[in-house]
XYZ file of N, CA and C in Angstrom:
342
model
N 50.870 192.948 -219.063
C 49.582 192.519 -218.561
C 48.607 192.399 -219.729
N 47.660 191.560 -219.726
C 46.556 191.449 -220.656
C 45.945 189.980 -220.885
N 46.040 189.448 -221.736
C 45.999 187.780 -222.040
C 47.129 187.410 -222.571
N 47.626 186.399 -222.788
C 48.407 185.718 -223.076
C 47.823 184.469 -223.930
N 48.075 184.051 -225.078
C 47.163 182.485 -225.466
C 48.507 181.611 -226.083
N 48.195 180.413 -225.489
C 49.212 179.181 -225.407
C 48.091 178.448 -226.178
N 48.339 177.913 -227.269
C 47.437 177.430 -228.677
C 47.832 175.716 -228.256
N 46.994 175.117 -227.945
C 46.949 173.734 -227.667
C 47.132 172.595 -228.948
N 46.054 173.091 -229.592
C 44.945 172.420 -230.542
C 44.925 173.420 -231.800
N 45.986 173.205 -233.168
C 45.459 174.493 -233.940
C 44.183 174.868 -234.405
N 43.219 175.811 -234.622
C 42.066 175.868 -235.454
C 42.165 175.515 -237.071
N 41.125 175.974 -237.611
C 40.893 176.238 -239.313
C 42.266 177.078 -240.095
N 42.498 177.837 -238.344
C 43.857 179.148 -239.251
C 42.964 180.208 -240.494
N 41.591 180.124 -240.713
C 40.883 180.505 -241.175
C 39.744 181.701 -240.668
N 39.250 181.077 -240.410
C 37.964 181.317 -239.565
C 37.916 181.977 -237.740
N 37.805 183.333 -237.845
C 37.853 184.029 -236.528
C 36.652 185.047 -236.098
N 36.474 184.712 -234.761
C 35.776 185.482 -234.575
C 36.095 187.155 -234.453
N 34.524 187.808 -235.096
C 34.711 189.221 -234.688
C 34.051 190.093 -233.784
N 34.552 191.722 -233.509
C 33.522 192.078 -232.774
C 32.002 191.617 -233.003
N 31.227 191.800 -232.089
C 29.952 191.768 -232.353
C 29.456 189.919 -232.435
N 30.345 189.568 -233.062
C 29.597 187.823 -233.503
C 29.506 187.416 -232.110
N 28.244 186.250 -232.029
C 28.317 185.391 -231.032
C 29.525 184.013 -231.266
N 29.668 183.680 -229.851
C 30.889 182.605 -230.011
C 29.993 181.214 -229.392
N 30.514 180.578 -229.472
C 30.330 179.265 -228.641
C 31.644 178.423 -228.112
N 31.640 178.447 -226.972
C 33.170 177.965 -226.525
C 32.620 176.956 -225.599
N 33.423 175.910 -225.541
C 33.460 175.169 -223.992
C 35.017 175.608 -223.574
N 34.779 175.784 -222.124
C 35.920 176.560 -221.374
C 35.992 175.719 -219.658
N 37.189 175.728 -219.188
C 37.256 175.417 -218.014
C 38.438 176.616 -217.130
N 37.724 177.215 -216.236
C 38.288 178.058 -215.917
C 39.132 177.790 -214.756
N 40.243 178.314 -214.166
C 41.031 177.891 -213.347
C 41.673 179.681 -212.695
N 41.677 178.948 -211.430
C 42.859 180.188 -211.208
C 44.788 179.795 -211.363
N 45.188 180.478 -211.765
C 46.766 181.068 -212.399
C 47.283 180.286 -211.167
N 48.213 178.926 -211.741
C 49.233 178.094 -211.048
C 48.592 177.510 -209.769
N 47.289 177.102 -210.624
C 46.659 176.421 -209.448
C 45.409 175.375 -210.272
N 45.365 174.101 -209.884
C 44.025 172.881 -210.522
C 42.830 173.376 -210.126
N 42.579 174.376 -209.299
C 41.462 174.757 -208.557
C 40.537 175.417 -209.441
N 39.941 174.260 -210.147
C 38.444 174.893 -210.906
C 37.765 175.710 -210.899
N 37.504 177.017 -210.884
C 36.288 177.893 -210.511
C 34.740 177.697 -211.276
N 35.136 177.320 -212.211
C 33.574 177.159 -213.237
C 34.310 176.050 -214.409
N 33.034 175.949 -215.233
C 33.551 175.159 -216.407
C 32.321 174.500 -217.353
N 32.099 174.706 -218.428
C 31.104 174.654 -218.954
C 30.677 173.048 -219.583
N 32.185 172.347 -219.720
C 32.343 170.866 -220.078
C 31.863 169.881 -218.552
N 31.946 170.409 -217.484
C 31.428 169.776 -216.421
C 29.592 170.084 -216.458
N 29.302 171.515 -217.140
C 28.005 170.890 -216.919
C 27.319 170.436 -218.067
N 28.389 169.758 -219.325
C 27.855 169.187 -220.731
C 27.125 170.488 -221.917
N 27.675 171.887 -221.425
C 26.969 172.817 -221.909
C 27.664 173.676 -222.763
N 27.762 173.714 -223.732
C 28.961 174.599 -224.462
C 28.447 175.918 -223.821
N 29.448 177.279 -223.883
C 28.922 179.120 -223.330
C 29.006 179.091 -224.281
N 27.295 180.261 -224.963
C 27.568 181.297 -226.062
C 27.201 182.509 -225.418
N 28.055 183.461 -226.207
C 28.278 184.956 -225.961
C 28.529 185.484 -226.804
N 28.140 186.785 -227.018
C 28.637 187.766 -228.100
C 30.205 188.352 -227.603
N 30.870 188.599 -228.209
C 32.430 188.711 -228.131
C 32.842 189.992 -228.378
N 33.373 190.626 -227.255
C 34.060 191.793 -228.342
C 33.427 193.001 -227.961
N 32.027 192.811 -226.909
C 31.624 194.086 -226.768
C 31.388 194.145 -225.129
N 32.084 193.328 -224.246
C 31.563 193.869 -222.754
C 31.099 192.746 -222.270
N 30.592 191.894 -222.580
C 29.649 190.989 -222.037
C 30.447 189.976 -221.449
N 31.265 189.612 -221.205
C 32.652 188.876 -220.877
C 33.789 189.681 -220.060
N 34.538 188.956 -219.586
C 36.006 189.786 -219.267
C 36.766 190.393 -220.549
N 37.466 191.288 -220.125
C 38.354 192.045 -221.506
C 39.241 190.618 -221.390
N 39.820 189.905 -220.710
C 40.967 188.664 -221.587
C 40.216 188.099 -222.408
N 38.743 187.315 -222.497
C 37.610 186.927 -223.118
C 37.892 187.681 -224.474
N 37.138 189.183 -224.096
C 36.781 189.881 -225.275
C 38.057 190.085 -226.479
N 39.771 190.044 -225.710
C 40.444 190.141 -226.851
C 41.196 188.788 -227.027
N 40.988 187.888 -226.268
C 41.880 186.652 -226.434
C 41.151 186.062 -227.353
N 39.601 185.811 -227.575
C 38.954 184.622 -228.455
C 39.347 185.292 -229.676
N 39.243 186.396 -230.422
C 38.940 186.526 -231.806
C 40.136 186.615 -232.196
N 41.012 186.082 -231.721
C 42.530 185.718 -231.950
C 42.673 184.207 -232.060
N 41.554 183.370 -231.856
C 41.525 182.418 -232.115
C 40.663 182.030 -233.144
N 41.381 180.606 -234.153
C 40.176 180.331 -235.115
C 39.555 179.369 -234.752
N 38.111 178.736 -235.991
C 37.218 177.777 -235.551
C 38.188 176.722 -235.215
N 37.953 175.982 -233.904
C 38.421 174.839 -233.655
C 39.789 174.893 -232.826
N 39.946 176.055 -232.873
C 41.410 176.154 -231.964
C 41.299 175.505 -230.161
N 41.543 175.330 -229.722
C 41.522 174.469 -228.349
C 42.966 175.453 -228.102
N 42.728 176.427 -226.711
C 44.006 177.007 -226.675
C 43.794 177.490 -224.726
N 44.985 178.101 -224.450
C 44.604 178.378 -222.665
C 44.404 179.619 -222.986
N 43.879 180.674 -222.085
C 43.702 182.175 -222.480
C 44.767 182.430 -220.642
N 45.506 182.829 -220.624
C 46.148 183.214 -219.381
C 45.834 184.977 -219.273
N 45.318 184.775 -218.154
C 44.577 186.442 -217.959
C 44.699 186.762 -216.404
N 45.332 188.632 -216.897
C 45.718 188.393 -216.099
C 45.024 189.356 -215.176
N 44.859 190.131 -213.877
C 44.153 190.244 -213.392
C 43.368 191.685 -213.571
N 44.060 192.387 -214.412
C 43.011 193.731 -214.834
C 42.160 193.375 -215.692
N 42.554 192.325 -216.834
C 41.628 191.530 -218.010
C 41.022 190.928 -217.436
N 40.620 190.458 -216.316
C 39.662 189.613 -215.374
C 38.884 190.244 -214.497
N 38.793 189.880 -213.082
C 38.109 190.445 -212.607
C 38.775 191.634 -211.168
N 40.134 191.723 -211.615
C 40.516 193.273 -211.079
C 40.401 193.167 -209.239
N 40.497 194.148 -209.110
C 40.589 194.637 -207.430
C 39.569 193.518 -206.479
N 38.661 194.186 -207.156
C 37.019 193.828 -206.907
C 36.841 192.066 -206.369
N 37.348 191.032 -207.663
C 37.737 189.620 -207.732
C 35.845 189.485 -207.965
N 35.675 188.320 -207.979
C 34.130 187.697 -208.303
C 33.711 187.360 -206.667
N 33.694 187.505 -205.230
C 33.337 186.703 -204.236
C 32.240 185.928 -204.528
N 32.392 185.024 -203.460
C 33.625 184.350 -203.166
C 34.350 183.146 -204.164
N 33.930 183.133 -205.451
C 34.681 182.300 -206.020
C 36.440 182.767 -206.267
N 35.928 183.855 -207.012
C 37.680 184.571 -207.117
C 38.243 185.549 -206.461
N 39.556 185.503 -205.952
C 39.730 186.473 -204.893
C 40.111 187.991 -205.614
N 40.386 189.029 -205.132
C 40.973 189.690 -205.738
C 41.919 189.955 -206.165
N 42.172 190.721 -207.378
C 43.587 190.281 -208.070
C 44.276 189.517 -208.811
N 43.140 188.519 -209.068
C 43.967 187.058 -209.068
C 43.670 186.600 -211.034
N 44.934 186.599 -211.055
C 45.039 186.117 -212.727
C 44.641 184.637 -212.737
N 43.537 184.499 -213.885
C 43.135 182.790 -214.187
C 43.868 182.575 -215.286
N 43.467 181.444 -215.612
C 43.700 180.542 -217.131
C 41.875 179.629 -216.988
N 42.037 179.988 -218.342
C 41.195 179.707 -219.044
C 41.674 178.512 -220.395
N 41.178 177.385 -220.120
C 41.521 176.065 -221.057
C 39.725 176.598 -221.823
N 40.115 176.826 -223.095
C 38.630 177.224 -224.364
C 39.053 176.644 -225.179
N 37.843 176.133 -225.982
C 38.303 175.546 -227.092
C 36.614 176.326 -227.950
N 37.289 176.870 -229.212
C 36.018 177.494 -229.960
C 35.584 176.758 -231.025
N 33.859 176.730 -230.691
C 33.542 175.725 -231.295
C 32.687 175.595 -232.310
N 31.864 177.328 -232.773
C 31.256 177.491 -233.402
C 31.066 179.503 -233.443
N 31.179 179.947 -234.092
C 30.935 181.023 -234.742
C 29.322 181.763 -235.349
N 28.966 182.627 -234.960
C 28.073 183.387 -235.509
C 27.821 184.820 -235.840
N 27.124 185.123 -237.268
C 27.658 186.795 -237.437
C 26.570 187.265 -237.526
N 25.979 188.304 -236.519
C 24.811 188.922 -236.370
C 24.472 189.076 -237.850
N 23.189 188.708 -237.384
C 22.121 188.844 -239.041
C 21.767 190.511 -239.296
N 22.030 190.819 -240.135
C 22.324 192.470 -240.711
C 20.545 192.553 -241.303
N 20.071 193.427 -240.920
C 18.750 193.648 -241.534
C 18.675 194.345 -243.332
């Protein structure tokens, strides 16, 4: 159990995100062996940024992206404790239920250190 990432599109092979940095991804989320869209950030022309790595996301999120580099286009397959667990999101996601996630990362940022 955890994420799984199926690499579409290679990145830089360089360049990864870390704890703490903000990301910028466009993502289309899906539930696991199914076309059934739940969200998606390319439908509303909006890349997601988030800080990575500390909570603010699902744990497949928090450990699948910084395994990816700039530019990688990859699926994140997650599965349902790395998601949203017993609980599920109502009523978009039910409970239990492992998604895939089609991300592609598109920009990187490293908190400014005082």
């Amino acid at each position: 159990m955890g994420v799984e990432i199926v690499e579409l599109v290679p990145g830089d092979g360089k360049s990864r995100p870390r704890v703490g940095d903000t990301v910028t991804i466009h993502y289309v989320g899906t539930l696991a062996g199914t076309q059934q869209v739940f969200d998606s950030s390319r439908d509303r022309s909006e890349p997601f940024k988030t800080p990575i790595g500390i909570g603010h996301v699902i744990r497949g999120w928090d450990e699948g992206v910084p395994q990816l580099s700039l530019g990688c286009k990859a699926i994140l397959k997650v599965s349902p404790d790395y998601a949203y667990g017993a609980r599920g999101f109502p009523p978009i996601i039910p409970p239990n239920a492992a998604l895939d996630f089609e991300v592609e990362l598109l920009a990187i940022e490293r908190p400014k250190r005082p």
